[in-house]
Coordinates of C-alpha atoms in Angstrom, one line a residue:
X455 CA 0.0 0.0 0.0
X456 CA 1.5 3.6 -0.4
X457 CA 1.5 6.0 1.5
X458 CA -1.6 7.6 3.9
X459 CA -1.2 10.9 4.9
X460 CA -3.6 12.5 7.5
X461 CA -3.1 16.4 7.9
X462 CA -3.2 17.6 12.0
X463 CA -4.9 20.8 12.2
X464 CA -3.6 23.3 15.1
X465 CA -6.2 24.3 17.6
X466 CA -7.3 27.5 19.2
X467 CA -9.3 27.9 22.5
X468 CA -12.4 30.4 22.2
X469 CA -13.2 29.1 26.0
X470 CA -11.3 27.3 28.6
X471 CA -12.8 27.5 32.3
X472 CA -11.7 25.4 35.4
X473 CA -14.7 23.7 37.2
X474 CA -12.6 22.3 39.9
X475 CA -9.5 19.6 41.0
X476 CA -10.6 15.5 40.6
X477 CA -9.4 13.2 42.6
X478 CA -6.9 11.8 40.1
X479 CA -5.0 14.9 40.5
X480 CA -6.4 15.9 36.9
X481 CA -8.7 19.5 36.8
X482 CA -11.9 19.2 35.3
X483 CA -12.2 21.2 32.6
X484 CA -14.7 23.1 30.2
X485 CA -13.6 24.3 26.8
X486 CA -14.6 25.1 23.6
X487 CA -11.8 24.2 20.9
X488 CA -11.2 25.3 17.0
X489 CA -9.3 24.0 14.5
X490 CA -7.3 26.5 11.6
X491 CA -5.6 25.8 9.0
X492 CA -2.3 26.0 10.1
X493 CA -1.6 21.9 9.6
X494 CA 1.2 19.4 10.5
X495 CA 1.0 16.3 8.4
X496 CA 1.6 12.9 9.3
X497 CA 2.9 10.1 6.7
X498 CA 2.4 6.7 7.1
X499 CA 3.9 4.0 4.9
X500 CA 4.0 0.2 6.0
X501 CA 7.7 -1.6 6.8
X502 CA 8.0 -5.8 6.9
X503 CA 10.2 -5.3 9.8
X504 CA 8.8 -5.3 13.3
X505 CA 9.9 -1.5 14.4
X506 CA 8.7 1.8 14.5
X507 CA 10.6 4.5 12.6
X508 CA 9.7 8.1 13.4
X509 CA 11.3 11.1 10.8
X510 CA 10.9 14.8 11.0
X511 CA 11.5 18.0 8.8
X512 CA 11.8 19.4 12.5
X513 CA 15.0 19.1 14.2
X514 CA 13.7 19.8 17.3
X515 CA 11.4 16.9 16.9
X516 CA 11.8 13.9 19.3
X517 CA 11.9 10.5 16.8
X518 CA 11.6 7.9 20.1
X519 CA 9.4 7.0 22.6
X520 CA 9.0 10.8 24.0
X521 CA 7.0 11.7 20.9
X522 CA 3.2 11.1 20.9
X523 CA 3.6 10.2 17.5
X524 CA 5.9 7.2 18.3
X525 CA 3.4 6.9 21.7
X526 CA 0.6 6.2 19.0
X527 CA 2.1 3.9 17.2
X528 CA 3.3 2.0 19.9
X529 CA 0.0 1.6 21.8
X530 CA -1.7 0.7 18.8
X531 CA 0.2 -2.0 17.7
X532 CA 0.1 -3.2 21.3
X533 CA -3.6 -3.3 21.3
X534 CA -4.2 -4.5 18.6
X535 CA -1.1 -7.5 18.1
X536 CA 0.1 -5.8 15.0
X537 CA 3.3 -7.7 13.8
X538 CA 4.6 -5.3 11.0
X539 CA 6.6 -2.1 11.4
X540 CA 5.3 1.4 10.0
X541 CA 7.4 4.5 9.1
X542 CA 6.1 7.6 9.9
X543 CA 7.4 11.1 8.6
X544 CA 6.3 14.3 10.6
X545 CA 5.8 18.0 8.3
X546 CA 5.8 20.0 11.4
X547 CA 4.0 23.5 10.7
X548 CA 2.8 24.5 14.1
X549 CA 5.0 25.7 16.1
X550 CA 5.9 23.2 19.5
X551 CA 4.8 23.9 23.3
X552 CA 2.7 26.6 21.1
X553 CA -0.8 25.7 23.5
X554 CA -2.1 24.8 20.3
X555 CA -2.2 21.4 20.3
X556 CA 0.4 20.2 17.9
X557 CA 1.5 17.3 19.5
X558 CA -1.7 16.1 20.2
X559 CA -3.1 16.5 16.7
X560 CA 0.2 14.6 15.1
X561 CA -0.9 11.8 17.7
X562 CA -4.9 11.6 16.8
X563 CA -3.7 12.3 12.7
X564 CA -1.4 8.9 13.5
X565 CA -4.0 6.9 15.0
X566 CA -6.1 7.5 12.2
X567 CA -4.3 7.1 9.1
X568 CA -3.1 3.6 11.3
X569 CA -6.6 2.9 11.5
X570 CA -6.5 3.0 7.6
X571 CA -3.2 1.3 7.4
X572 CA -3.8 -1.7 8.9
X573 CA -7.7 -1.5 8.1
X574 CA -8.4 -1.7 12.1
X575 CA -12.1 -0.4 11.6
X576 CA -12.0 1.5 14.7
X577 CA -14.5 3.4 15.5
X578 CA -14.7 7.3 16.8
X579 CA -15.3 5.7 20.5
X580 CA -12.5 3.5 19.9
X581 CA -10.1 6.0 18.9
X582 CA -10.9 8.5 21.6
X583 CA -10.3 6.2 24.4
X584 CA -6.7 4.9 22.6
X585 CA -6.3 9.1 22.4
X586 CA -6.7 10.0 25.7
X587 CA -4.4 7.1 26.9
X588 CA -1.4 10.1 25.3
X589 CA -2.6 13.4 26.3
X590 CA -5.9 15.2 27.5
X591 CA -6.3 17.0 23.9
X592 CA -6.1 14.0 21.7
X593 CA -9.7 12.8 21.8
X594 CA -10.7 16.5 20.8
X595 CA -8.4 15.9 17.9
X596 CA -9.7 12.8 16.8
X597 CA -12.5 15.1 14.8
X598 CA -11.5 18.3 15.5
X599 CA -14.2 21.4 14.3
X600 CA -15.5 23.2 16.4
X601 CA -16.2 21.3 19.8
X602 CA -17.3 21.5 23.1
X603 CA -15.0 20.0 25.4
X604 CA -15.6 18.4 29.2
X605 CA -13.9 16.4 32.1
X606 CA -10.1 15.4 31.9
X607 CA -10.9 15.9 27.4
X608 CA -12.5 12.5 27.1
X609 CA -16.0 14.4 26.5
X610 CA -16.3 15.9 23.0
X611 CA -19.5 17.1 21.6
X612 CA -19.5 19.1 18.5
X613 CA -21.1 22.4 18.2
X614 CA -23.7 22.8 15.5
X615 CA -22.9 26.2 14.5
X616 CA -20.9 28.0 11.6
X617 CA -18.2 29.3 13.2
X618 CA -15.8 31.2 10.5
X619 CA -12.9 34.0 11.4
X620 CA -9.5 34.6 10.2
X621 CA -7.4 34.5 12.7
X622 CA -4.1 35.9 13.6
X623 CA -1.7 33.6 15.2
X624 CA 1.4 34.4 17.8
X625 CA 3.8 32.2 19.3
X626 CA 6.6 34.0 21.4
X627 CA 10.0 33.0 21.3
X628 CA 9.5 30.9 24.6
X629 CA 7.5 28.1 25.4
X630 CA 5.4 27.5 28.7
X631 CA 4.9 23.9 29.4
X632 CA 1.0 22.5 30.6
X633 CA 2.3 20.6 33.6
X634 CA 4.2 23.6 34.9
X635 CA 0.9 26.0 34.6
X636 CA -1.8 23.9 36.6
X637 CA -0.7 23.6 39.9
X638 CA -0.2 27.3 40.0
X639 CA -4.0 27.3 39.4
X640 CA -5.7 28.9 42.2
X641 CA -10.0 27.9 42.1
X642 CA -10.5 30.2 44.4
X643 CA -9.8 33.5 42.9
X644 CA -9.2 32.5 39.1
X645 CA -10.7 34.2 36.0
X646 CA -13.9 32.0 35.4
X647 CA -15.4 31.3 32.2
X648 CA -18.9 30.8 31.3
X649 CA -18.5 27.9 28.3
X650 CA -22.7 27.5 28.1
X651 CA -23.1 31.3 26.9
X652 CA -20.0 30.8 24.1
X653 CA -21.6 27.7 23.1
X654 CA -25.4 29.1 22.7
X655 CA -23.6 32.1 21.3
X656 CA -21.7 30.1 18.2
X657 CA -25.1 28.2 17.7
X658 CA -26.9 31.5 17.3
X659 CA -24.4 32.5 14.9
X660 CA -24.1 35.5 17.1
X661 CA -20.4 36.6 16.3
X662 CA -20.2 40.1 18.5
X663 CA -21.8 38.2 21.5
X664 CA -19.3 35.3 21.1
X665 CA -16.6 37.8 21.2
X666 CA -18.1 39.2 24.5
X667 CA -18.6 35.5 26.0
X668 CA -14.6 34.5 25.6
X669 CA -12.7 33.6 28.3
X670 CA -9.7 32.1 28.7
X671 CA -8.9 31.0 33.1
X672 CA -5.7 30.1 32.8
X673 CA -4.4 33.6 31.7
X674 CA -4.3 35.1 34.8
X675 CA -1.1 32.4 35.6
X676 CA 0.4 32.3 32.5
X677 CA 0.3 35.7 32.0
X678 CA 2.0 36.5 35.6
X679 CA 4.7 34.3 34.8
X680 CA 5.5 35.9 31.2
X681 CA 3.5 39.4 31.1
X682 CA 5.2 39.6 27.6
X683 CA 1.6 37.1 27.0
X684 CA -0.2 40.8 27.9
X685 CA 1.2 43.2 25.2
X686 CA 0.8 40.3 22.6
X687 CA -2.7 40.7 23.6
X688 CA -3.1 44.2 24.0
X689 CA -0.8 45.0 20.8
X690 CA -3.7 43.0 18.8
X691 CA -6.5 44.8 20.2
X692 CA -5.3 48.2 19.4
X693 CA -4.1 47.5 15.3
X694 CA -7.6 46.4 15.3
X695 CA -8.7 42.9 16.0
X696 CA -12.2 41.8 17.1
X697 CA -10.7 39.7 20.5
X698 CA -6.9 38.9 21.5
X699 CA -6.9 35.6 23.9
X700 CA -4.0 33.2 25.2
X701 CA -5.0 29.7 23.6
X702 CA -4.5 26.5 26.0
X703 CA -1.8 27.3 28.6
X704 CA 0.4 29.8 26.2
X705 CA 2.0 31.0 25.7
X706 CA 0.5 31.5 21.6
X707 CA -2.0 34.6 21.8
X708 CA -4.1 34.8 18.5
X709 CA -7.0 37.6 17.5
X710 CA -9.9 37.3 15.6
X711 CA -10.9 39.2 12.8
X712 CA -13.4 39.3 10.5
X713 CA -12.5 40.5 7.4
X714 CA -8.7 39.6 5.8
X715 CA -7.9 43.2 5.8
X716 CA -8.6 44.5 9.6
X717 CA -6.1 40.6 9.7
X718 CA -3.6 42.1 7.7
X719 CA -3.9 45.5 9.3
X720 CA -2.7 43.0 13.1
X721 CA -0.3 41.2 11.2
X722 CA 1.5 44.0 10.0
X723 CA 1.1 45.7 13.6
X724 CA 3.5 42.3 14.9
X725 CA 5.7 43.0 12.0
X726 CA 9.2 43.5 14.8
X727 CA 7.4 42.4 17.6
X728 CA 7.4 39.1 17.4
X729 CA 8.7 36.9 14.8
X730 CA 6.3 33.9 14.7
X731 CA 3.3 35.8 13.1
X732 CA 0.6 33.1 11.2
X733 CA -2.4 34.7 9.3
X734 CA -4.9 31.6 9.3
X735 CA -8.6 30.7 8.6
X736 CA -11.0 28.5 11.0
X737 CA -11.5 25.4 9.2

């Protein structure tokens, strides 16, 4: 068989609130997710030997066991008693520990073009629960569009809305890393988000009142550790855009607009200011 290649759409966060700490030592979470068009793309090619061989254009790419790409592969071939090896080559677009979801959408792009590969016949169910066995994000990724999002991730209901924006994406020359932000979270006095409005808000197709509605909670930590987060945000508002708002953790800030020029208008404003600067579309 030739090659399958599954493209991995980055994600953006309109919503994310906190609802409270589980048990597990995992938050709850409410959020409602995008997907643009800024896309990694995952190859998969079939090998008689019994290995896993990860390549990347990215040099900064892991091509072993700490890439969820490799983490895929791996638990899918353990489920399932797969006895051939598969190659795998990585175009990495988005840019890495972005908050918007890169690694997770190379892992749920893998698990499905495997699913195609070795004609597994997995179902959505099937790959959500193999996805969230490698990160929170990765059942969202599964099917990505425009989703509603609950518990650890393992709840995804899609919006019935048309939600469509360009979208001005920022990723600072530093990274924060998810498991650093959380326990920093403080429930008590944290920003708090009310998911229920954006959602009514997308299915209205009410666009100003979206705007309005979006939150993002973990800002307020994020954005005391690396203020720089702040004047991304405010530097967007004022050349124009509709809303400025950190996606996931951070530290990537991105604006909507609603017509390509006001877009153009914020991507020239970042011309200097920061050097990762994507003009995208919602898909």
């Amino acid at each position: 068989m030739a090659s399958i290649i599954e493209r991995a759409p980055a994600k953006i966060n309109l919503g994310l609130d906190i609802q409270g700490k589980r048990e597990d030592g995992y938050h709850d979470l409410e959020m409602v997710m995008v997907s643009v068009d800024l896309c990694d793309y995952i190859s998969v090619s079939a090998l008689e030997e019994d290995c896993i061989q990860v390549a990347s254009d990215c040099p900064k790419m892991p091509v072993n066991a700490k890439n969820d790409v490799f983490k895929a592969a791996q638990l899918i071939k353990e489920n399932y008693q797969i006895k051939s090896g598969v190659s795998i080559f990585l175009t990495k677009k988005i840019p890495v520990c972005a908050g918007m979801g890169g690694g997770s959408s190379d892992a749920a792009a893998t698990i499905r073009a495997l699913n195609q590969l070795w004609d597994l016949k997995m179902s959505t169910a099937e790959m959500i629960a193999l996805g969230m066995e490698i990160g929170s994000d990765v059942p969202y990724c599964i099917e990505a569009g425009c989703s509603r999002i609950s518990g650890k991730g393992e709840i995804v209901q899609p919006i019935d809305g048309h939600f469509s924006s360009w979208v001005v994406l920022v990723k600072p020359d530093f990274g924060i890393s998810t498991r650093t932000v959380f326990p920093n979270v403080d429930l008590e006095n944290i920003s708090r988000v009310n998911i229920d409005t954006i959602v009514e808000t997308i299915e209205g197709n009410d666009y100003q009142a979206m705007i309005a509605a979006m939150g993002n909670a973990l800002e307020d930590v994020s954005i005391a550790r690396k203020p720089f987060i702040q004047k991304i945000k405010d530097k967007m508002v004022s050349s124009g855009a509709d809303v400025a708002l950190m996606t996931g953790s951070g530290p990537s800030v991105f604006a909507l607009c609603q017509s390509e020029k006001q877009a153009n208008r914020v991507v020239n404003s970042l011309k200097g200011f920061c050097k990762e600067v994507y003009k995208v579309r919602t898909l």
